[in-house]
Short mmCIF file of C-alpha atoms in Angstrom, two decimals:
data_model
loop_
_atom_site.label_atom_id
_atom_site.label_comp_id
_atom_site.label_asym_id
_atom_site.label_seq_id
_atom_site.Cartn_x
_atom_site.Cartn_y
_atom_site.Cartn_z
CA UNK A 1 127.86 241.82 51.45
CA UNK A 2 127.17 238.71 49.46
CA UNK A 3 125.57 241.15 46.62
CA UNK A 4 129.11 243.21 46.63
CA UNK A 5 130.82 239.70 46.75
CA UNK A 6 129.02 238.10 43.57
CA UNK A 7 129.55 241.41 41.50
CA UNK A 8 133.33 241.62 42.42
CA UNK A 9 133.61 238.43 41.14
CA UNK A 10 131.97 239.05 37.97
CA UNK A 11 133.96 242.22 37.54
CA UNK A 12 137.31 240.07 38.15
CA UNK A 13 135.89 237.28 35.95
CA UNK A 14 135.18 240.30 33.03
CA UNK A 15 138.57 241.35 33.38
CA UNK A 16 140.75 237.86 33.07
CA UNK A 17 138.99 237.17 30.23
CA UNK A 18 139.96 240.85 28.40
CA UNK A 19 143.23 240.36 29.47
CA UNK A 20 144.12 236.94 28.49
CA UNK A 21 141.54 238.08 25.02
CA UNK A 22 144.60 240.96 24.80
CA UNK A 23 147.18 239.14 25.46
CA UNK A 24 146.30 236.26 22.50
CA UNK A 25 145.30 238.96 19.92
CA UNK A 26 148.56 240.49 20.83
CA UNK A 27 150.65 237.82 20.02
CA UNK A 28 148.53 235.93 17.25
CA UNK A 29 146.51 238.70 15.93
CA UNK A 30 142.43 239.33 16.24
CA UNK A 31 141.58 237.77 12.74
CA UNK A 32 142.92 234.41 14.02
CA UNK A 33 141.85 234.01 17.55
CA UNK A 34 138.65 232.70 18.18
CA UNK A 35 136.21 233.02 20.86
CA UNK A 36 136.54 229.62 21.81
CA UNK A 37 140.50 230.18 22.17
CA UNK A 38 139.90 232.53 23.94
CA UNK A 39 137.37 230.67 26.48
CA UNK A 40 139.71 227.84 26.92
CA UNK A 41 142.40 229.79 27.75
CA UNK A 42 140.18 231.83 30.60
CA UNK A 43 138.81 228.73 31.47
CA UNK A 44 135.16 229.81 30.84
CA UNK A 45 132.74 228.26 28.72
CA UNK A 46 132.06 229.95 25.05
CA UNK A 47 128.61 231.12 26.68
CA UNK A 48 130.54 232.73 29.13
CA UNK A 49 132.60 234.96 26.99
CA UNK A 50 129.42 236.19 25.53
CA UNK A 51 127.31 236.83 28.52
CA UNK A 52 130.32 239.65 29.18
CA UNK A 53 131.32 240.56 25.88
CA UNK A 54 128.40 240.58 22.89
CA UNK A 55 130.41 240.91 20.00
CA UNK A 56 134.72 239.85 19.65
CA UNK A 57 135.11 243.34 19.13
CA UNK A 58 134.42 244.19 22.41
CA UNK A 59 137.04 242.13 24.13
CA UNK A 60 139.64 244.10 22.51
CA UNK A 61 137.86 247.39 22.90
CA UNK A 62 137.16 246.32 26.44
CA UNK A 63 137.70 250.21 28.10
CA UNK A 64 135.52 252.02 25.02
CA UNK A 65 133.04 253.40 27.18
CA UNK A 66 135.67 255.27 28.77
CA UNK A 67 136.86 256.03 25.83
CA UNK A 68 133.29 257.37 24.54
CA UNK A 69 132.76 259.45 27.86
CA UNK A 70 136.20 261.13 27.77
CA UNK A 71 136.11 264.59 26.44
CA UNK A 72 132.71 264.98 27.57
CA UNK A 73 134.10 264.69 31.10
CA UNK A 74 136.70 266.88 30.36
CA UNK A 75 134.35 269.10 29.45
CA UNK A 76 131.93 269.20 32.18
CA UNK A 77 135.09 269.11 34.70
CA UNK A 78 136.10 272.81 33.27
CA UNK A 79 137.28 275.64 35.46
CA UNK A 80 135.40 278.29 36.12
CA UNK A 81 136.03 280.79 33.06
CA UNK A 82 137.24 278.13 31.13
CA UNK A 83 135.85 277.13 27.33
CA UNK A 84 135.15 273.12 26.49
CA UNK A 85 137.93 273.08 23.95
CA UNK A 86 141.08 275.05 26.47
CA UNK A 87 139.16 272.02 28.99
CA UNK A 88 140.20 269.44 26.28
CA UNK A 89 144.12 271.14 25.70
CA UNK A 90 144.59 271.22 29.38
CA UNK A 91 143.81 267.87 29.97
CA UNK A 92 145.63 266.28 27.06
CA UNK A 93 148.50 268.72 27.31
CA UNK A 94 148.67 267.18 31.18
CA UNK A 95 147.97 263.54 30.14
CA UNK A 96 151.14 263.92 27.33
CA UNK A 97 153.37 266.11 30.07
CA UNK A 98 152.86 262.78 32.53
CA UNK A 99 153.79 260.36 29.70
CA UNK A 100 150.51 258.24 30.43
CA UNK A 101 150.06 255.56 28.84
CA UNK A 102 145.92 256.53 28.67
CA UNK A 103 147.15 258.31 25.56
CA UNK A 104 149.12 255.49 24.48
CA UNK A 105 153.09 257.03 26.01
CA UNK A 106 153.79 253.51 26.90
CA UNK A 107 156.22 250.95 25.30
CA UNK A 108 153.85 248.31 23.49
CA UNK A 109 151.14 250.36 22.48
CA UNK A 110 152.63 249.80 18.44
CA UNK A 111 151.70 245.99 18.95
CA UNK A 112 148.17 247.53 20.05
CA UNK A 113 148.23 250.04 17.06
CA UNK A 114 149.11 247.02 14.57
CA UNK A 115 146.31 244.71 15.55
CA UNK A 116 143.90 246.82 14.83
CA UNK A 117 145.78 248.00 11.43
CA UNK A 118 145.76 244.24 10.81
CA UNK A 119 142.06 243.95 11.52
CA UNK A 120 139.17 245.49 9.71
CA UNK A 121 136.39 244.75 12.09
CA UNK A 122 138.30 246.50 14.50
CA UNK A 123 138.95 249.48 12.18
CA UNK A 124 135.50 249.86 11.95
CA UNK A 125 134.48 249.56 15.38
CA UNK A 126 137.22 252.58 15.79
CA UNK A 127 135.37 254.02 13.13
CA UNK A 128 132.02 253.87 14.97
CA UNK A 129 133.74 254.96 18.25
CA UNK A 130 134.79 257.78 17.08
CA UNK A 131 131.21 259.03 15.68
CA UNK A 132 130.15 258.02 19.47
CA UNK A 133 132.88 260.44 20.87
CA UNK A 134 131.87 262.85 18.37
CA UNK A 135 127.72 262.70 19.35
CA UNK A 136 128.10 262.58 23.05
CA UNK A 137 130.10 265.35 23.37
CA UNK A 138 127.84 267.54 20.94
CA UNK A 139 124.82 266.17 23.37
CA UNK A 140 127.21 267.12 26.06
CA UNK A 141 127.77 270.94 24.64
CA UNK A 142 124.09 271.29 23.62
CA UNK A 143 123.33 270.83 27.18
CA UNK A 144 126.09 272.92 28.86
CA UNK A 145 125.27 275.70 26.63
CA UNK A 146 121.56 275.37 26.52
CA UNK A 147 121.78 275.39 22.64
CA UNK A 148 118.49 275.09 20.79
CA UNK A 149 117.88 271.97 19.00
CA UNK A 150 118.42 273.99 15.60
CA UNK A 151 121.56 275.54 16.66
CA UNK A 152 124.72 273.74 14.54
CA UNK A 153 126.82 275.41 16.81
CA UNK A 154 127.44 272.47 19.25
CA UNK A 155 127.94 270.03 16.06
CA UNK A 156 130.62 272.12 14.78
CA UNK A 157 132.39 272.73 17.92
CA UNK A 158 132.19 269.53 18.43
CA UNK A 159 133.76 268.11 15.22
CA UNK A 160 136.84 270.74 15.88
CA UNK A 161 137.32 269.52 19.74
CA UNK A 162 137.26 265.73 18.28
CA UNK A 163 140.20 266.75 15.81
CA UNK A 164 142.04 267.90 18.80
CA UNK A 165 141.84 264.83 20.59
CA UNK A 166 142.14 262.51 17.20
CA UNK A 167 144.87 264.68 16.00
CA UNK A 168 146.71 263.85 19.17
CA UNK A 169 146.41 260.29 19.18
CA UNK A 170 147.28 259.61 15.53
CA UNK A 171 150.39 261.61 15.99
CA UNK A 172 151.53 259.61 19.05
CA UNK A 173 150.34 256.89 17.05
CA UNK A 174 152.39 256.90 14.66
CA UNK A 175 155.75 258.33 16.48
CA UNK A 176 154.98 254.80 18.60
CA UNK A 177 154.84 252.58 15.49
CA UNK A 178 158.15 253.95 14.31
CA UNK A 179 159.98 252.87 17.34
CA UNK A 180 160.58 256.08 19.69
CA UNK A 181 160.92 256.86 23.15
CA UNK A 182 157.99 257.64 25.18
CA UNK A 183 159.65 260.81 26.38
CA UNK A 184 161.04 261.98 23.16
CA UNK A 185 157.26 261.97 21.34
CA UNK A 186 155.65 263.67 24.52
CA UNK A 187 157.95 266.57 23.94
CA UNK A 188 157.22 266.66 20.48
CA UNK A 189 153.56 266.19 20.88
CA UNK A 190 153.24 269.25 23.96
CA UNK A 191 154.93 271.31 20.99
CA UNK A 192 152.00 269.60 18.27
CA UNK A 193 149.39 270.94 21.32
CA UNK A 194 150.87 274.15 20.97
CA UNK A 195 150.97 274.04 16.88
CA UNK A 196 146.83 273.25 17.49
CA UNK A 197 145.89 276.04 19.58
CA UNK A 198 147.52 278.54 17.64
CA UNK A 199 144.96 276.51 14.61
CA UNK A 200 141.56 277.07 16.54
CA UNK A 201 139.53 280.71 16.05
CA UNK A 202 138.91 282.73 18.94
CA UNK A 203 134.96 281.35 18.32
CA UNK A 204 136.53 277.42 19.10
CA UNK A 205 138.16 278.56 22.07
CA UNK A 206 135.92 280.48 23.82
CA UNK A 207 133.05 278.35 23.26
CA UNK A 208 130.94 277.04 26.36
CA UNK A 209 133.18 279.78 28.86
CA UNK A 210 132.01 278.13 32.50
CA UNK A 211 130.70 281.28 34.48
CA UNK A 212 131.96 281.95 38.06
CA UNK A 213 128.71 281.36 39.24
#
């Protein structure tokens, strides 16, 4: 019990400090805060900050390894006679029906989308997130299809499920930026899902078909 005890309280410790991090680059922008800001205001020493988060970057991607993981859960969570990248549209085309906010439908998520505009460390940690997306899930296909280590299959099919998702994102992205409804972009962006499908060869979509077995 006292084991479950001290890690609760370092997982509740981990996640003031994000928030109040958020919360200041949100309102003053990530150039300009510093770590030690951002300590005083948790009420942590400077050490502290680091022992949970290595690099500043990492406070304001504080969620990136679910981020990284994503689509390769998708994946591995399809239905039986279903292909990794109809796995992918079925998810996102539920996440943008439900107007989550895990694919940024939420009022706010422009201030997000500016920060990181306004910051090119975090541009290129985006950057190098999205390579991570992009070799996890071709590790992830290599291994659901048993691909040889030769085979450029999975890297190709992975690159085209990545534009899905990416292609998404910007698009909500940017309908957020310019001031919209929630609502009004999710019905514009189920249509964009559509629009995408109708993109993909027959090869892309019935890649990596889970067997009934």
């Amino acid at each position: 019990m006292a084991e479950g005890l001290r890690e609760r309280k370092k997982r509740e410790t981990r996640q003031r400090i994000s928030d109040i991090a958020t919360g200041l680059f949100l309102e003053h922008g990530f150039v300009t805060v510093t770590i030690a800001e951002v300590a005083e205001a948790a009420d942590v020493s400077v050490n502290t900050v680091y022992n949970y988060f290595p690099a500043k970057e990492d406070l304001f991607f504080d969620r990136s390894a679910g981020i990284v993981d994503r689509l390769s859960r998708w994946v591995r969570g399809r239905d039986a006679g279903e292909s990794a990248a109809r796995a992918v549209l079925r998810e996102l085309r539920a996440e943008v029906e439900a107007v989550s906010p895990r694919v940024g439908l939420m009022e706010g998520y422009d201030r997000f989308l500016r920060v990181i505009h306004e910051a090119p460390p975090l541009r290129s940690r985006l950057w190098s997130l999205q390579q991570e997306v992009h070799d996890h899930l071709e590790a992830t296909l290599r291994e659901e299809t048993g691909a040889a280590a030769d085979d450029r299959l999975p890297n190709l099919i992975a690159g085209q499920v990545v534009w899905i998702h990416q292609t998404v994102f910007v698009a909500i992205g940017r309908e957020m930026v310019a001031g919209r409804n929630p609502d009004e972009v999710s019905r514009d962006v189920l249509v964009l899902l559509d629009d995408i499908e109708e993109l993909l060869s027959e090869k892309v979509l019935n890649y990596a078909v889970r067997g009934a077995g």
